[in-house]
Amino acid sequence: DGGITQSPKYLFRKEGQNVTLSCEQNLNHDAMYWYRQDPGQGLRLIYYSQIVNDFQKGDIAEGYSVSREKKESFPLTVTSAQKNPTAFYLCASSKNRAPYEQYFGPGTRLTVT
Amino acid sequence: AQTVTQSQPEMSVQEAETVTLSCTYDTSESDYYLFWYKQPPSRQMILVIRQEAYKQQNATENRFSVNFQKAAKSFSLKISDSQLGDAAMYFCAYRRSGAGSYQLTFGKGTKLSVIP
């Protein structure tokens, strides 16, 4: 079955450590996205990528980095510069044509202490 | 900038009854897309329904339908014959039309409870 996988489901890190969240899709989608979700909030866009080897900052990119070396993969690194990294992180993908529906992975809950 | 507002943080509905979730948005664009996503306790976001702004006909997907009022910038979701599995957070989202406009703007969500 086609879909989006994110691993791990739960991740725990000590403050000051960088951590990388995995996102893989086999939907043959060109575009991929990373969102952050905090309690009582909608989703906020961190980074997105329209094609391989290209990505753009979203609304809250500070303290995060991404790479897009393969069409299927879009890992997100939460760096020590991110002041409040504990959150739920969702990866999504879509085609680069109308209606641009985004499909989401199951998410990763990151806890930094 | 586009904004999406969901004015009902929480709602409840009796099983088998009908409920309507509200969403309003602000945009100066004439062509765009609107979506409703469901987030159950598993927290995976599931696309429920989509509406293209250029279409006058309201979208329907089985028990889910929308009331799209373009002039009023309103996009409500109606769930008919509510089931226990409908209990979830529901998010309204907006996307400009065009290949260069990738961002989905989300509302803050409405938590729907279904009472047996």
PDB file of C-alpha atoms in Angstrom:
ATOM      1  CA  ASP A   1       0.000   0.000   0.000  1.00  0.00           C
ATOM      2  CA  GLY A   2       1.199   3.509  -0.784  1.00  0.00           C
ATOM      3  CA  GLY A   3       1.654   5.905   2.056  1.00  0.00           C
ATOM      4  CA  ILE A   4       3.877   8.002   4.268  1.00  0.00           C
ATOM      5  CA  THR A   5       5.922   6.598   7.101  1.00  0.00           C
ATOM      6  CA  GLN A   6       7.481   8.502   9.962  1.00  0.00           C
ATOM      7  CA  SER A   7       9.809   7.044  12.485  1.00  0.00           C
ATOM      8  CA  PRO A   8      10.043   6.760  15.338  1.00  0.00           C
ATOM      9  CA  LYS A   9       6.576   7.385  16.779  1.00  0.00           C
ATOM     10  CA  TYR A  10       8.035   8.659  20.070  1.00  0.00           C
ATOM     11  CA  LEU A  11      11.440  10.264  20.477  1.00  0.00           C
ATOM     12  CA  PHE A  12      13.152  11.493  23.617  1.00  0.00           C
ATOM     13  CA  ARG A  13      16.257  13.679  23.662  1.00  0.00           C
ATOM     14  CA  LYS A  14      18.276  15.694  26.112  1.00  0.00           C
ATOM     15  CA  GLU A  15      18.431  19.430  25.713  1.00  0.00           C
ATOM     16  CA  GLY A  16      21.357  20.517  23.548  1.00  0.00           C
ATOM     17  CA  GLN A  17      21.296  17.471  21.283  1.00  0.00           C
ATOM     18  CA  ASN A  18      20.356  17.542  17.620  1.00  0.00           C
ATOM     19  CA  VAL A  19      17.778  14.976  16.533  1.00  0.00           C
ATOM     20  CA  THR A  20      16.626  13.836  13.090  1.00  0.00           C
ATOM     21  CA  LEU A  21      13.067  12.793  12.292  1.00  0.00           C
ATOM     22  CA  SER A  22      12.512  10.473   9.381  1.00  0.00           C
ATOM     23  CA  CYS A  23       9.844  10.830   6.668  1.00  0.00           C
ATOM     24  CA  GLU A  24       9.501   8.488   3.697  1.00  0.00           C
ATOM     25  CA  GLN A  25       6.774   8.333   1.056  1.00  0.00           C
ATOM     26  CA  ASN A  26       6.053   5.892  -1.760  1.00  0.00           C
ATOM     27  CA  LEU A  27       3.208   7.856  -3.337  1.00  0.00           C
ATOM     28  CA  ASN A  28       5.475   9.246  -6.074  1.00  0.00           C
ATOM     29  CA  HIS A  29       4.659  12.755  -4.853  1.00  0.00           C
ATOM     30  CA  ASP A  30       6.984  15.572  -5.834  1.00  0.00           C
ATOM     31  CA  ALA A  31       6.284  17.867  -2.887  1.00  0.00           C
ATOM     32  CA  MET A  32       6.901  17.139   0.790  1.00  0.00           C
ATOM     33  CA  TYR A  33       6.256  19.177   3.927  1.00  0.00           C
ATOM     34  CA  TRP A  34       7.019  19.315   7.625  1.00  0.00           C
ATOM     35  CA  TYR A  35       4.523  20.697  10.124  1.00  0.00           C
ATOM     36  CA  ARG A  36       4.646  21.249  13.843  1.00  0.00           C
ATOM     37  CA  GLN A  37       1.573  20.869  16.054  1.00  0.00           C
ATOM     38  CA  ASP A  38       1.330  22.209  19.601  1.00  0.00           C
ATOM     39  CA  PRO A  39      -1.589  21.690  22.016  1.00  0.00           C
ATOM     40  CA  GLY A  40      -4.589  23.818  21.085  1.00  0.00           C
ATOM     41  CA  GLN A  41      -2.980  24.921  17.855  1.00  0.00           C
ATOM     42  CA  GLY A  42      -3.393  24.126  14.226  1.00  0.00           C
ATOM     43  CA  LEU A  43      -0.475  22.967  12.151  1.00  0.00           C
ATOM     44  CA  ARG A  44       2.363  25.337  11.375  1.00  0.00           C
ATOM     45  CA  LEU A  45       4.645  24.858   8.382  1.00  0.00           C
ATOM     46  CA  ILE A  46       8.344  24.400   9.110  1.00  0.00           C
ATOM     47  CA  TYR A  47       9.826  23.572   5.696  1.00  0.00           C
ATOM     48  CA  TYR A  48       8.632  22.322   2.344  1.00  0.00           C
ATOM     49  CA  SER A  49      10.248  20.905  -0.777  1.00  0.00           C
ATOM     50  CA  GLN A  50       8.807  20.966  -4.270  1.00  0.00           C
ATOM     51  CA  ILE A  51      11.514  18.915  -5.964  1.00  0.00           C
ATOM     52  CA  VAL A  52      14.635  16.997  -5.113  1.00  0.00           C
ATOM     53  CA  ASN A  53      17.567  19.123  -3.939  1.00  0.00           C
ATOM     54  CA  ASP A  54      15.367  22.145  -3.338  1.00  0.00           C
ATOM     55  CA  PHE A  55      13.476  23.269  -0.227  1.00  0.00           C
ATOM     56  CA  GLN A  56      11.968  26.429   1.191  1.00  0.00           C
ATOM     57  CA  LYS A  57      11.438  27.805   4.690  1.00  0.00           C
ATOM     58  CA  GLY A  58       7.948  27.894   6.101  1.00  0.00           C
ATOM     59  CA  ASP A  59       6.612  30.077   8.885  1.00  0.00           C
ATOM     60  CA  ILE A  60       8.685  28.648  11.733  1.00  0.00           C
ATOM     61  CA  ALA A  61      11.955  27.391  10.191  1.00  0.00           C
ATOM     62  CA  GLU A  62      14.308  28.780  12.849  1.00  0.00           C
ATOM     63  CA  GLY A  63      16.137  26.007  14.682  1.00  0.00           C
ATOM     64  CA  TYR A  64      15.296  23.372  12.054  1.00  0.00           C
ATOM     65  CA  SER A  65      17.052  22.030   8.971  1.00  0.00           C
ATOM     66  CA  VAL A  66      16.054  19.660   6.173  1.00  0.00           C
ATOM     67  CA  SER A  67      17.490  17.866   3.156  1.00  0.00           C
ATOM     68  CA  ARG A  68      15.891  16.421   0.042  1.00  0.00           C
ATOM     69  CA  GLU A  69      18.399  14.135  -1.640  1.00  0.00           C
ATOM     70  CA  LYS A  70      15.796  11.623  -2.795  1.00  0.00           C
ATOM     71  CA  LYS A  71      12.229  12.074  -3.987  1.00  0.00           C
ATOM     72  CA  GLU A  72      10.984   9.611  -1.381  1.00  0.00           C
ATOM     73  CA  SER A  73      12.709  11.067   1.658  1.00  0.00           C
ATOM     74  CA  PHE A  74      12.566  14.387   3.520  1.00  0.00           C
ATOM     75  CA  PRO A  75      14.274  14.176   6.930  1.00  0.00           C
ATOM     76  CA  LEU A  76      13.929  16.973   9.459  1.00  0.00           C
ATOM     77  CA  THR A  77      16.682  17.846  11.933  1.00  0.00           C
ATOM     78  CA  VAL A  78      15.716  19.639  15.109  1.00  0.00           C
ATOM     79  CA  THR A  79      18.827  21.476  16.217  1.00  0.00           C
ATOM     80  CA  SER A  80      19.846  22.686  19.642  1.00  0.00           C
ATOM     81  CA  ALA A  81      19.020  26.204  18.436  1.00  0.00           C
ATOM     82  CA  GLN A  82      15.299  25.405  18.495  1.00  0.00           C
ATOM     83  CA  LYS A  83      14.160  26.991  21.750  1.00  0.00           C
ATOM     84  CA  ASN A  84      11.053  24.927  22.338  1.00  0.00           C
ATOM     85  CA  PRO A  85      11.394  21.659  20.413  1.00  0.00           C
ATOM     86  CA  THR A  86       8.926  19.489  22.348  1.00  0.00           C
ATOM     87  CA  ALA A  87       5.977  19.032  20.001  1.00  0.00           C
ATOM     88  CA  PHE A  88       4.196  16.689  17.612  1.00  0.00           C
ATOM     89  CA  TYR A  89       5.748  16.689  14.127  1.00  0.00           C
ATOM     90  CA  LEU A  90       3.811  15.748  11.015  1.00  0.00           C
ATOM     91  CA  CYS A  91       5.201  15.056   7.564  1.00  0.00           C
ATOM     92  CA  ALA A  92       3.026  15.376   4.450  1.00  0.00           C
ATOM     93  CA  SER A  93       3.336  15.028   0.692  1.00  0.00           C
ATOM     94  CA  SER A  94       1.373  16.081  -2.372  1.00  0.00           C
ATOM     95  CA  LYS A  95       1.468  16.183  -6.138  1.00  0.00           C
ATOM     96  CA  ASN A  96       2.645  19.403  -7.763  1.00  0.00           C
ATOM     97  CA  ARG A  97      -0.659  19.905  -9.538  1.00  0.00           C
ATOM     98  CA  ALA A  98      -4.265  20.670  -8.676  1.00  0.00           C
ATOM     99  CA  PRO A  99      -5.935  20.011  -6.360  1.00  0.00           C
ATOM    100  CA  TYR A 100      -2.699  19.818  -4.331  1.00  0.00           C
ATOM    101  CA  GLU A 101      -4.179  17.569  -1.662  1.00  0.00           C
ATOM    102  CA  GLN A 102      -1.691  16.888   1.104  1.00  0.00           C
ATOM    103  CA  TYR A 103      -1.503  13.437   2.668  1.00  0.00           C
ATOM    104  CA  PHE A 104      -0.002  13.013   6.099  1.00  0.00           C
ATOM    105  CA  GLY A 105       2.133  10.496   7.919  1.00  0.00           C
ATOM    106  CA  PRO A 106       1.326   9.223  11.433  1.00  0.00           C
ATOM    107  CA  GLY A 107       3.563  11.791  13.125  1.00  0.00           C
ATOM    108  CA  THR A 108       6.437  11.768  15.623  1.00  0.00           C
ATOM    109  CA  ARG A 109       6.075  12.986  19.183  1.00  0.00           C
ATOM    110  CA  LEU A 110       9.385  14.599  20.230  1.00  0.00           C
ATOM    111  CA  THR A 111      10.073  15.260  23.896  1.00  0.00           C
ATOM    112  CA  VAL A 112      13.179  17.199  24.884  1.00  0.00           C
ATOM    113  CA  THR A 113      14.134  17.414  28.551  1.00  0.00           C
TER     114      THR A 113
ATOM    115  CA  ALA B   1      -1.869  36.863   4.756  1.00  0.00           C
ATOM    116  CA  GLN B   2      -4.586  34.295   4.731  1.00  0.00           C
ATOM    117  CA  THR B   3      -6.193  33.340   8.020  1.00  0.00           C
ATOM    118  CA  VAL B   4      -8.553  30.518   8.891  1.00  0.00           C
ATOM    119  CA  THR B   5     -10.853  30.749  11.903  1.00  0.00           C
ATOM    120  CA  GLN B   6     -12.728  27.952  13.599  1.00  0.00           C
ATOM    121  CA  SER B   7     -14.865  29.616  16.236  1.00  0.00           C
ATOM    122  CA  GLN B   8     -16.017  26.440  18.007  1.00  0.00           C
ATOM    123  CA  PRO B   9     -13.184  24.917  20.078  1.00  0.00           C
ATOM    124  CA  GLU B  10     -15.429  22.029  21.132  1.00  0.00           C
ATOM    125  CA  MET B  11     -18.721  20.540  20.015  1.00  0.00           C
ATOM    126  CA  SER B  12     -20.733  17.468  20.816  1.00  0.00           C
ATOM    127  CA  VAL B  13     -23.369  15.502  18.958  1.00  0.00           C
ATOM    128  CA  GLN B  14     -25.633  12.602  19.787  1.00  0.00           C
ATOM    129  CA  GLU B  15     -24.919   9.428  17.858  1.00  0.00           C
ATOM    130  CA  ALA B  16     -26.986   9.263  14.623  1.00  0.00           C
ATOM    131  CA  GLU B  17     -27.665  13.016  14.735  1.00  0.00           C
ATOM    132  CA  THR B  18     -26.296  15.752  12.472  1.00  0.00           C
ATOM    133  CA  VAL B  19     -23.681  18.325  13.424  1.00  0.00           C
ATOM    134  CA  THR B  20     -22.194  21.308  11.603  1.00  0.00           C
ATOM    135  CA  LEU B  21     -18.686  22.629  12.208  1.00  0.00           C
ATOM    136  CA  SER B  22     -17.958  26.217  11.248  1.00  0.00           C
ATOM    137  CA  CYS B  23     -14.991  27.695   9.414  1.00  0.00           C
ATOM    138  CA  THR B  24     -14.371  31.161   8.049  1.00  0.00           C
ATOM    139  CA  TYR B  25     -11.348  32.378   6.167  1.00  0.00           C
ATOM    140  CA  ASP B  26      -9.869  35.614   4.980  1.00  0.00           C
ATOM    141  CA  THR B  27      -8.374  35.973   1.526  1.00  0.00           C
ATOM    142  CA  SER B  28      -8.165  38.423  -1.341  1.00  0.00           C
ATOM    143  CA  GLU B  29      -7.751  35.611  -3.858  1.00  0.00           C
ATOM    144  CA  SER B  30     -10.571  34.473  -6.141  1.00  0.00           C
ATOM    145  CA  ASP B  31      -9.240  30.985  -6.816  1.00  0.00           C
ATOM    146  CA  TYR B  32      -8.268  28.660  -3.990  1.00  0.00           C
ATOM    147  CA  TYR B  33      -8.932  25.328  -2.326  1.00  0.00           C
ATOM    148  CA  LEU B  34     -10.516  24.523   1.000  1.00  0.00           C
ATOM    149  CA  PHE B  35     -10.137  21.299   2.945  1.00  0.00           C
ATOM    150  CA  TRP B  36     -11.445  19.611   6.057  1.00  0.00           C
ATOM    151  CA  TYR B  37      -9.075  17.251   7.828  1.00  0.00           C
ATOM    152  CA  LYS B  38      -9.921  14.863  10.656  1.00  0.00           C
ATOM    153  CA  GLN B  39      -7.401  14.044  13.400  1.00  0.00           C
ATOM    154  CA  PRO B  40      -8.566  11.098  15.543  1.00  0.00           C
ATOM    155  CA  PRO B  41      -6.856  10.137  18.814  1.00  0.00           C
ATOM    156  CA  SER B  42      -4.167   8.337  16.780  1.00  0.00           C
ATOM    157  CA  ARG B  43      -3.208  11.885  15.650  1.00  0.00           C
ATOM    158  CA  GLN B  44      -2.832  11.020  11.975  1.00  0.00           C
ATOM    159  CA  MET B  45      -4.396  13.709   9.790  1.00  0.00           C
ATOM    160  CA  ILE B  46      -6.980  12.319   7.387  1.00  0.00           C
ATOM    161  CA  LEU B  47      -8.407  14.286   4.477  1.00  0.00           C
ATOM    162  CA  VAL B  48     -12.200  14.348   4.761  1.00  0.00           C
ATOM    163  CA  ILE B  49     -13.358  16.592   1.951  1.00  0.00           C
ATOM    164  CA  ARG B  50     -12.141  19.196  -0.536  1.00  0.00           C
ATOM    165  CA  GLN B  51     -13.804  22.186  -2.198  1.00  0.00           C
ATOM    166  CA  GLU B  52     -12.530  24.158  -5.175  1.00  0.00           C
ATOM    167  CA  ALA B  53     -13.497  27.825  -4.974  1.00  0.00           C
ATOM    168  CA  TYR B  54     -14.420  28.000  -8.657  1.00  0.00           C
ATOM    169  CA  LYS B  55     -17.066  25.314  -8.194  1.00  0.00           C
ATOM    170  CA  GLN B  56     -20.467  26.507  -7.022  1.00  0.00           C
ATOM    171  CA  GLN B  57     -21.654  23.033  -6.142  1.00  0.00           C
ATOM    172  CA  ASN B  58     -20.982  21.980  -2.569  1.00  0.00           C
ATOM    173  CA  ALA B  59     -18.740  18.945  -2.177  1.00  0.00           C
ATOM    174  CA  THR B  60     -20.073  15.765  -0.602  1.00  0.00           C
ATOM    175  CA  GLU B  61     -18.373  12.556   0.520  1.00  0.00           C
ATOM    176  CA  ASN B  62     -20.803  10.008   1.897  1.00  0.00           C
ATOM    177  CA  ARG B  63     -22.007  11.364   5.275  1.00  0.00           C
ATOM    178  CA  PHE B  64     -19.827  14.470   4.996  1.00  0.00           C
ATOM    179  CA  SER B  65     -20.866  17.569   3.076  1.00  0.00           C
ATOM    180  CA  VAL B  66     -19.883  21.215   3.037  1.00  0.00           C
ATOM    181  CA  ASN B  67     -21.754  24.478   2.822  1.00  0.00           C
ATOM    182  CA  PHE B  68     -19.455  26.743   0.829  1.00  0.00           C
ATOM    183  CA  GLN B  69     -20.447  30.403   0.823  1.00  0.00           C
ATOM    184  CA  LYS B  70     -17.782  32.169  -1.228  1.00  0.00           C
ATOM    185  CA  ALA B  71     -19.055  35.715  -0.735  1.00  0.00           C
ATOM    186  CA  ALA B  72     -19.258  35.211   3.007  1.00  0.00           C
ATOM    187  CA  LYS B  73     -15.923  33.338   3.049  1.00  0.00           C
ATOM    188  CA  SER B  74     -17.529  30.532   4.973  1.00  0.00           C
ATOM    189  CA  PHE B  75     -16.858  26.802   4.671  1.00  0.00           C
ATOM    190  CA  SER B  76     -18.810  24.677   7.146  1.00  0.00           C
ATOM    191  CA  LEU B  77     -18.714  20.890   7.449  1.00  0.00           C
ATOM    192  CA  LYS B  78     -21.895  18.904   8.031  1.00  0.00           C
ATOM    193  CA  ILE B  79     -21.655  15.385   9.389  1.00  0.00           C
ATOM    194  CA  SER B  80     -24.858  13.385   9.036  1.00  0.00           C
ATOM    195  CA  ASP B  81     -25.780  10.237  10.954  1.00  0.00           C
ATOM    196  CA  SER B  82     -22.873  10.800  13.341  1.00  0.00           C
ATOM    197  CA  GLN B  83     -20.963   7.706  14.424  1.00  0.00           C
ATOM    198  CA  LEU B  84     -18.699   7.063  17.390  1.00  0.00           C
ATOM    199  CA  GLY B  85     -15.748   6.916  15.007  1.00  0.00           C
ATOM    200  CA  ASP B  86     -16.379  10.519  13.985  1.00  0.00           C
ATOM    201  CA  ALA B  87     -15.082  11.706  17.360  1.00  0.00           C
ATOM    202  CA  ALA B  88     -11.902  13.627  16.568  1.00  0.00           C
ATOM    203  CA  MET B  89     -10.333  17.027  16.069  1.00  0.00           C
ATOM    204  CA  TYR B  90     -11.437  18.616  12.805  1.00  0.00           C
ATOM    205  CA  PHE B  91      -9.263  21.168  11.038  1.00  0.00           C
ATOM    206  CA  CYS B  92     -10.269  23.505   8.266  1.00  0.00           C
ATOM    207  CA  ALA B  93      -7.472  24.447   5.829  1.00  0.00           C
ATOM    208  CA  TYR B  94      -6.972  26.886   2.971  1.00  0.00           C
ATOM    209  CA  ARG B  95      -4.613  26.813   0.010  1.00  0.00           C
ATOM    210  CA  ARG B  96      -4.156  29.380  -2.700  1.00  0.00           C
ATOM    211  CA  SER B  97      -4.449  28.101  -6.229  1.00  0.00           C
ATOM    212  CA  GLY B  98      -1.356  27.947  -8.403  1.00  0.00           C
ATOM    213  CA  ALA B  99       1.796  25.884  -8.459  1.00  0.00           C
ATOM    214  CA  GLY B 100       3.855  28.368  -6.474  1.00  0.00           C
ATOM    215  CA  SER B 101       1.581  28.534  -3.475  1.00  0.00           C
ATOM    216  CA  TYR B 102       2.331  25.453  -1.480  1.00  0.00           C
ATOM    217  CA  GLN B 103       1.332  26.412   1.998  1.00  0.00           C
ATOM    218  CA  LEU B 104      -1.776  25.065   3.682  1.00  0.00           C
ATOM    219  CA  THR B 105      -3.101  27.470   6.305  1.00  0.00           C
ATOM    220  CA  PHE B 106      -4.920  25.669   9.109  1.00  0.00           C
ATOM    221  CA  GLY B 107      -7.480  26.766  11.657  1.00  0.00           C
ATOM    222  CA  LYS B 108      -6.958  25.844  15.287  1.00  0.00           C
ATOM    223  CA  GLY B 109      -9.437  23.002  15.150  1.00  0.00           C
ATOM    224  CA  THR B 110     -12.752  21.898  16.630  1.00  0.00           C
ATOM    225  CA  LYS B 111     -12.886  18.938  18.987  1.00  0.00           C
ATOM    226  CA  LEU B 112     -15.956  16.860  18.221  1.00  0.00           C
ATOM    227  CA  SER B 113     -17.336  14.440  20.791  1.00  0.00           C
ATOM    228  CA  VAL B 114     -19.987  11.865  19.869  1.00  0.00           C
ATOM    229  CA  ILE B 115     -22.352  10.829  22.639  1.00  0.00           C
ATOM    230  CA  PRO B 116     -23.659   7.257  22.497  1.00  0.00           C
TER     231      PRO B 116
END
